[in-house]
Coordinates of N, CA, C and O in Angstrom, one line a residue:
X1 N 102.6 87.8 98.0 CA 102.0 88.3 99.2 C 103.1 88.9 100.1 O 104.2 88.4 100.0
X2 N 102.7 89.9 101.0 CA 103.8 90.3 101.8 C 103.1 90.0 103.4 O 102.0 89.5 103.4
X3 N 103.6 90.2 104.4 CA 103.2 90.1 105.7 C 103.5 91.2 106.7 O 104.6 91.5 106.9
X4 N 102.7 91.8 107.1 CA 103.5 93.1 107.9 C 103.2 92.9 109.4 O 102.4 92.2 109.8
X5 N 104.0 93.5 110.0 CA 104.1 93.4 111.7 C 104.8 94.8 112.2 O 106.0 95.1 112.0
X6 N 103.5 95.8 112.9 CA 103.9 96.9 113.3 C 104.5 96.9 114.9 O 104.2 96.3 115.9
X7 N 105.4 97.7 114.6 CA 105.5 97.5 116.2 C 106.2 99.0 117.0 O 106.0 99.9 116.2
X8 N 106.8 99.5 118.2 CA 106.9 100.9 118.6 C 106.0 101.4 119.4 O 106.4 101.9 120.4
X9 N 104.6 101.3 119.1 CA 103.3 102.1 119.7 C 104.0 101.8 121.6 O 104.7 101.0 122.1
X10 N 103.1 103.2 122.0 CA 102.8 103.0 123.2 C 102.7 104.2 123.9 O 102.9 105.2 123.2
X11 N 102.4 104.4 125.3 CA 102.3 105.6 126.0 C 103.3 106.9 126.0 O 104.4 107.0 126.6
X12 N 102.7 108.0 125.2 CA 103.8 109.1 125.7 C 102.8 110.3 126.2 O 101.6 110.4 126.1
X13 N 103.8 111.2 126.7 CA 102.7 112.6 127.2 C 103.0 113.6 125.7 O 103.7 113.3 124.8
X14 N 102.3 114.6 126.0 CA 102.0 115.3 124.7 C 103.6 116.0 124.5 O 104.2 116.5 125.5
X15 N 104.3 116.1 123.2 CA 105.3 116.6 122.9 C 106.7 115.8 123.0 O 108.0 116.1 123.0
X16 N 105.8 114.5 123.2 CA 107.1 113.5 123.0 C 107.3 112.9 121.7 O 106.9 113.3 120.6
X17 N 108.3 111.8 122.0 CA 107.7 111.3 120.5 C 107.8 110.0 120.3 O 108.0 109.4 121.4
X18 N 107.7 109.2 119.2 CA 108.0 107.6 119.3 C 108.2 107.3 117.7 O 107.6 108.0 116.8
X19 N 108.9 106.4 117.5 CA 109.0 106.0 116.3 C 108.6 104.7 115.9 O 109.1 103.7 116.4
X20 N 107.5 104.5 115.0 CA 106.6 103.2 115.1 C 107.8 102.6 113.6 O 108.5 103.2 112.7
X21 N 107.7 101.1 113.9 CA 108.7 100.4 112.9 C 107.6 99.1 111.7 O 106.8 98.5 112.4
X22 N 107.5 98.8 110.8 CA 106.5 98.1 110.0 C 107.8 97.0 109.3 O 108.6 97.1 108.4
X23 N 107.5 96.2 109.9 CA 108.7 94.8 109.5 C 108.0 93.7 108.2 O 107.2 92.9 108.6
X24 N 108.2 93.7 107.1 CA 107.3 93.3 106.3 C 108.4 91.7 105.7 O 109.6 91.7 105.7
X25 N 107.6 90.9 105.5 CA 108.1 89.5 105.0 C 107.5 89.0 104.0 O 106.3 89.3 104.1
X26 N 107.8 88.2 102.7 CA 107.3 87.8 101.9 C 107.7 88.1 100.7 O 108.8 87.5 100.4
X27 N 107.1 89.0 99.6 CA 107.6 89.1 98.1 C 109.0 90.3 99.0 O 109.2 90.7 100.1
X28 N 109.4 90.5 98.0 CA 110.6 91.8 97.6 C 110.0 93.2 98.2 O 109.2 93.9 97.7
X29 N 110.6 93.5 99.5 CA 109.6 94.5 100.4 C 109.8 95.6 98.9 O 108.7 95.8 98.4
X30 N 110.9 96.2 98.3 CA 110.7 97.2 97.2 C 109.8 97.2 96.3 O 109.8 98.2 95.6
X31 N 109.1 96.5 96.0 CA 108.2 96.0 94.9 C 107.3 96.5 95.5 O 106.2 96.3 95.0
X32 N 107.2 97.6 97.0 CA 105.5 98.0 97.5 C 105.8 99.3 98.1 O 106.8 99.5 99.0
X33 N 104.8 100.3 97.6 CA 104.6 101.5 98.0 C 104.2 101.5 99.2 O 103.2 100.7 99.3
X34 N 104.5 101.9 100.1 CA 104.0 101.9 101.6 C 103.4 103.0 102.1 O 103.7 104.2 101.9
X35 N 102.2 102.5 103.0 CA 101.7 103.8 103.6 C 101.3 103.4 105.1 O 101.4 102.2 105.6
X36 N 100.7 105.3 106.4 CA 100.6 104.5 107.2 C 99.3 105.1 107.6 O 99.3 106.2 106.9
X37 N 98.2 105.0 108.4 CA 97.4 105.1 108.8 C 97.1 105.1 110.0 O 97.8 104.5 110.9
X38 N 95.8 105.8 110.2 CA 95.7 105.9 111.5 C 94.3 105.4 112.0 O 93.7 105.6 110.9
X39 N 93.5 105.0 112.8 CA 92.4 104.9 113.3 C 92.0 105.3 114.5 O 92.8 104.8 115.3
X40 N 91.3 106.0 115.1 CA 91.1 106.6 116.4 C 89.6 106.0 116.7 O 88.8 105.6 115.9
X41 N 89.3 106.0 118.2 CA 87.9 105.2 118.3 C 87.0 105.8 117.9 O 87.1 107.0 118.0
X42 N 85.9 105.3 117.4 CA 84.4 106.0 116.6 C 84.8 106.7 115.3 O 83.9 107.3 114.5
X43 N 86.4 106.6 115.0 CA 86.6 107.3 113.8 C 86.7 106.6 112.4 O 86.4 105.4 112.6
X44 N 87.0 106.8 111.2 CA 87.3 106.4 110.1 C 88.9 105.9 109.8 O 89.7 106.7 110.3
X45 N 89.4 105.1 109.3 CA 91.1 105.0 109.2 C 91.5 105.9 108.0 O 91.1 105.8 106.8
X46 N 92.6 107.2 109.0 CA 92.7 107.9 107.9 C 94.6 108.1 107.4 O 95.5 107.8 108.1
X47 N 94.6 108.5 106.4 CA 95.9 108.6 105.7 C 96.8 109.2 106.8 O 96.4 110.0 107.6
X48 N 98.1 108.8 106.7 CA 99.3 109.7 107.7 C 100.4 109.8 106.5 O 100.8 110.9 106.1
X49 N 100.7 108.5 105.9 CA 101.8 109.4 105.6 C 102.1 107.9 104.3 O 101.6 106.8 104.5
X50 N 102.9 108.2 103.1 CA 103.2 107.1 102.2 C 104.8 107.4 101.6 O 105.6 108.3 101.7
X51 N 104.8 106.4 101.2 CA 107.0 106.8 101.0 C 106.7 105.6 99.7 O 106.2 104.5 99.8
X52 N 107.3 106.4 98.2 CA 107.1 105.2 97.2 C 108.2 104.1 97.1 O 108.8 104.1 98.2
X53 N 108.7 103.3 96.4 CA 109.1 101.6 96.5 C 110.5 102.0 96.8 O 111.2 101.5 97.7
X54 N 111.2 103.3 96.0 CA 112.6 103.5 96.4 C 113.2 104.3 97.1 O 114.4 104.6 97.1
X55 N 111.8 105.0 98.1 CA 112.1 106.0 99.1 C 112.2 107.0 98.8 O 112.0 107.9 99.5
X56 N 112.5 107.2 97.5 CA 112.3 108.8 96.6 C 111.3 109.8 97.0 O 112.0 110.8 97.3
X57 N 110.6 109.9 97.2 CA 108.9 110.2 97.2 C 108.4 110.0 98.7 O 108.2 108.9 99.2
X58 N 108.1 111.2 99.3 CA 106.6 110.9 100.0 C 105.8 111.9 100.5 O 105.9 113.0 100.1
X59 N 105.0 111.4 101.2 CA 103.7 112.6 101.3 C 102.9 112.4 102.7 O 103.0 111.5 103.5
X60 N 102.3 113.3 102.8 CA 102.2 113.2 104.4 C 100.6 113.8 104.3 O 100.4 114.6 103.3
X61 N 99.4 113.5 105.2 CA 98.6 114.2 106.1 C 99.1 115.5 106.1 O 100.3 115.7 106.2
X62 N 97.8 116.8 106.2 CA 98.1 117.9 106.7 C 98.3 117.6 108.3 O 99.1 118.4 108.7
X63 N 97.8 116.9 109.4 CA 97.8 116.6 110.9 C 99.6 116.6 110.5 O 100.3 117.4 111.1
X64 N 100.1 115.7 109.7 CA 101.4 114.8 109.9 C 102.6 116.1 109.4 O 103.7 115.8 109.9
X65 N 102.6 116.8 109.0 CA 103.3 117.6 108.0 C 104.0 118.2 109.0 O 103.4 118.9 109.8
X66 N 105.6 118.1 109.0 CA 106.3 119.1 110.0 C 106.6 118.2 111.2 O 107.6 118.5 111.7
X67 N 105.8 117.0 111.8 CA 105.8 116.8 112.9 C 106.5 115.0 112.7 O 107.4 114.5 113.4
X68 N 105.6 114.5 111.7 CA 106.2 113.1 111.3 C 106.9 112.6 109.7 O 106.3 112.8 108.7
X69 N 107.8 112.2 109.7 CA 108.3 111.2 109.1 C 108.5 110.0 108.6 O 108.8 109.2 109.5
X70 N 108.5 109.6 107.7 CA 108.5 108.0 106.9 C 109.6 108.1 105.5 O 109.7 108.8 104.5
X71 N 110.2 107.0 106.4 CA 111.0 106.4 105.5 C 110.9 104.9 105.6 O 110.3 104.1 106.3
X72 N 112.2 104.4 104.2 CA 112.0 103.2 104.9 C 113.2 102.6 104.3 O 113.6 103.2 103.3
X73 N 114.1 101.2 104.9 CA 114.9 100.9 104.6 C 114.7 99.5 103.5 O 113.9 98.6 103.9
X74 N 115.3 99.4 102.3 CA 115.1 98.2 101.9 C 115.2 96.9 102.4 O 114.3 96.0 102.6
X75 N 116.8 97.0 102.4 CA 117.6 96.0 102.8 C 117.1 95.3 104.3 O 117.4 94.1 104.7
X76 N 116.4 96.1 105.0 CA 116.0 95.4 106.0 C 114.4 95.3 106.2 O 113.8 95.3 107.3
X77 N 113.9 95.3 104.9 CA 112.4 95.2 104.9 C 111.5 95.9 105.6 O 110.4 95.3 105.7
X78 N 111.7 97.1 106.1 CA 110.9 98.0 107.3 C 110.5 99.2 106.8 O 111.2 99.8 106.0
X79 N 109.4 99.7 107.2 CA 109.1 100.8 107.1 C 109.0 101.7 108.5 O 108.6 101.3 109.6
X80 N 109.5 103.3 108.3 CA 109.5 103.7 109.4 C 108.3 104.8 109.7 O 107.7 105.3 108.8
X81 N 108.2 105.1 110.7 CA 107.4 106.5 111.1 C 108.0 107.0 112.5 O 107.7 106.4 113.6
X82 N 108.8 108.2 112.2 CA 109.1 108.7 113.3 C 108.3 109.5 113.7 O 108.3 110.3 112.7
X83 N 107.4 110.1 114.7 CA 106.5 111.1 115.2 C 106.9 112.0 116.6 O 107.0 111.5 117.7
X84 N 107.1 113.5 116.2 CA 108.0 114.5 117.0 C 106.8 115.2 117.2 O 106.0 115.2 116.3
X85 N 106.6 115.8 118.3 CA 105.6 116.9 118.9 C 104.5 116.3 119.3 O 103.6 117.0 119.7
X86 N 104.3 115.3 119.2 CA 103.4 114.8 119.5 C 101.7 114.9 120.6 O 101.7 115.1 121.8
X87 N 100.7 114.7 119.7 CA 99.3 115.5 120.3 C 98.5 115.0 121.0 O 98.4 113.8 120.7
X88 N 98.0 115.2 121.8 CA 96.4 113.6 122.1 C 95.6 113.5 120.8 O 94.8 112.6 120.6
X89 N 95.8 114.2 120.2 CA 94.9 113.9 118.8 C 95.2 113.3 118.0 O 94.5 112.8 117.2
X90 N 96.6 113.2 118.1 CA 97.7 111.5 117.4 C 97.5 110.2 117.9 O 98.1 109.2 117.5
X91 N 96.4 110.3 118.9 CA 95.9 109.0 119.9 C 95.0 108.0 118.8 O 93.8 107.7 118.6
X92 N 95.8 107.8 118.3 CA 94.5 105.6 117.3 C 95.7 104.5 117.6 O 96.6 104.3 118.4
X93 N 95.0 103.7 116.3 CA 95.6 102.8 116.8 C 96.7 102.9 114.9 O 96.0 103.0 113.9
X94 N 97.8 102.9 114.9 CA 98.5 102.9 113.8 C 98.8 101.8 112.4 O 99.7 100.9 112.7
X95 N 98.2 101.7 111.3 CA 98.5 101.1 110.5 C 99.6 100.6 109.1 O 99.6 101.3 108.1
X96 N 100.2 99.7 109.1 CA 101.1 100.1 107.9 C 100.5 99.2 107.1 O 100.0 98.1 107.5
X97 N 100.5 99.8 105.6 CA 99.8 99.0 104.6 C 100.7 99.4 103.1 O 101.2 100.4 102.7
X98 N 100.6 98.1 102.5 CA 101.7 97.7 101.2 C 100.8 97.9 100.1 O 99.6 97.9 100.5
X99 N 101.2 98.0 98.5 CA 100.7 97.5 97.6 C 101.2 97.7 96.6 O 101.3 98.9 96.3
X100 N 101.6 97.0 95.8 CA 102.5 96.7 94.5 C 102.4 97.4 93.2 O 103.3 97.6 92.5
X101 N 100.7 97.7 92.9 CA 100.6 98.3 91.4 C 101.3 99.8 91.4 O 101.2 100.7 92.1
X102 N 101.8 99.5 90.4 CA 102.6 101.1 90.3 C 101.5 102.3 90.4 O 101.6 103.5 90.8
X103 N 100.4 101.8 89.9 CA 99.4 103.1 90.3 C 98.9 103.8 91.4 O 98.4 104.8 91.6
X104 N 99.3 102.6 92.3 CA 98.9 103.2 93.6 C 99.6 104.5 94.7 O 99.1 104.7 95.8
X105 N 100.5 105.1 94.2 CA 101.1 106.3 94.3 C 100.1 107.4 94.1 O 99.9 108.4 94.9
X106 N 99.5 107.2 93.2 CA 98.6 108.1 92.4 C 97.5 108.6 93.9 O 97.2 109.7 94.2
X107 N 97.0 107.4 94.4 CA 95.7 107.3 95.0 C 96.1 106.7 96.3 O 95.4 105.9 97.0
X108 N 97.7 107.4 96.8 CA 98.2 106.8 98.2 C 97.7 106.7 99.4 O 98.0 106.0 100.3
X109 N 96.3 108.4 99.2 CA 95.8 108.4 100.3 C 94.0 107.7 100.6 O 93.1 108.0 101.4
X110 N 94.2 106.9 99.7 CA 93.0 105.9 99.8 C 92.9 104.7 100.2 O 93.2 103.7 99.6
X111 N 92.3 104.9 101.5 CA 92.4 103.4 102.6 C 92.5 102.6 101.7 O 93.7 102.1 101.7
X112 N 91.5 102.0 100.7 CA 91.0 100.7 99.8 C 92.1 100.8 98.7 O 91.8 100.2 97.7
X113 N 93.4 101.5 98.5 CA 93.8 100.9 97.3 C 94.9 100.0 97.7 O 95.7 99.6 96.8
X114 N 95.1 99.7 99.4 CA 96.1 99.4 100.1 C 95.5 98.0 99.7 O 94.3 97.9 99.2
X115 N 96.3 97.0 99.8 CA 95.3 95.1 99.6 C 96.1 94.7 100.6 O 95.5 93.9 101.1
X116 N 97.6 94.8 101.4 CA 98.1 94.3 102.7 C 98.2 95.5 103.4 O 98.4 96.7 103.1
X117 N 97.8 94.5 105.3 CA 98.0 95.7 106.2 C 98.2 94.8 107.3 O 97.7 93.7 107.5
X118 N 99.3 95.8 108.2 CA 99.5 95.0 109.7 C 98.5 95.0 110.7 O 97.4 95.4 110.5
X119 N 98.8 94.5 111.8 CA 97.5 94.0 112.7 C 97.5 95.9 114.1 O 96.7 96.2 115.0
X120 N 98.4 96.3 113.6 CA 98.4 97.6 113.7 C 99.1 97.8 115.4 O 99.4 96.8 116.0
X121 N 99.3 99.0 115.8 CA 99.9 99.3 116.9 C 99.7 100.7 117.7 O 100.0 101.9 117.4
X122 N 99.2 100.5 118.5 CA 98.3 101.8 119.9 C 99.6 102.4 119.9 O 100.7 102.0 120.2
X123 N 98.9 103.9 119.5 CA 99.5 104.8 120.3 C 98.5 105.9 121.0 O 97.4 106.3 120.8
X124 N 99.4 106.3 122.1 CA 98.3 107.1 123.0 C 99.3 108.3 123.6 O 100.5 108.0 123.9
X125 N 98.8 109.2 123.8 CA 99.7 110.6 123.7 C 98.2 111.2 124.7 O 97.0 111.3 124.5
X126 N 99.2 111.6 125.8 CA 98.5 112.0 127.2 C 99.0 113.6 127.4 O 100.1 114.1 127.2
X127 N 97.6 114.1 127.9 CA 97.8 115.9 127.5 C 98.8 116.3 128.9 O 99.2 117.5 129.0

């Protein structure tokens, strides 16, 4: 099992930016494809952005493409998301979520094939 704890979220105006950080504990953070997510109120949690186990690889949301970033560091168990230009429509609440089967690359941007996720972190982007 792994454990995640998101952290970074918080108030900016439109065209700032913030870099949200995903601190994970437990098995071998490399052993999990990472992804991050978003949730907005009355909305669905949707895909932002995934980076595979050796950082090689990632993929992004058309919303995310150009404006945000993920990476992530092994050695210090974290995953990152840096977010530049920032919208009010980038306003949920942010998720990072792990999962080990090598297949899940395939199917990165599907909420359910995530099985760990952090308790997430607000961000809010003021016009």
């Amino acid at each position: 099992q792994v454990q995640l704890v998101e952290s970074g979220g918080g108030l900016v105006q439109a065209g700032g930016s913030l870099r949200l950080s995903c601190a994970a504990s437990g098995r071998t953070f490399g052993d999990y494809t990472m992804g991050w997510f978003r949730q907005a109120p009355g909305k669905e949690r949707e895909f932002v952005a995934a980076i595979t186990r050796s950082g090689g690889n990632t993929a992004y949301a058309d919303a995310a493409k150009g404006r945000f970033t993920v990476s992530r560091d092994n050695a210090k168990n974290t995953v990152y998301l840096q977010m530049n230009s920032l919208k009010p429509e980038d306003t949920a609440v942010y998720y990072c979520a792990a999962d080990s089967r090598i297949s899940t690359w395939v199917y990165r941007e599907d909420v359910s094939r995530y099985n760990y996720w952090g308790q997430g972190t607000q961000v809010t982007v003021s016009s």
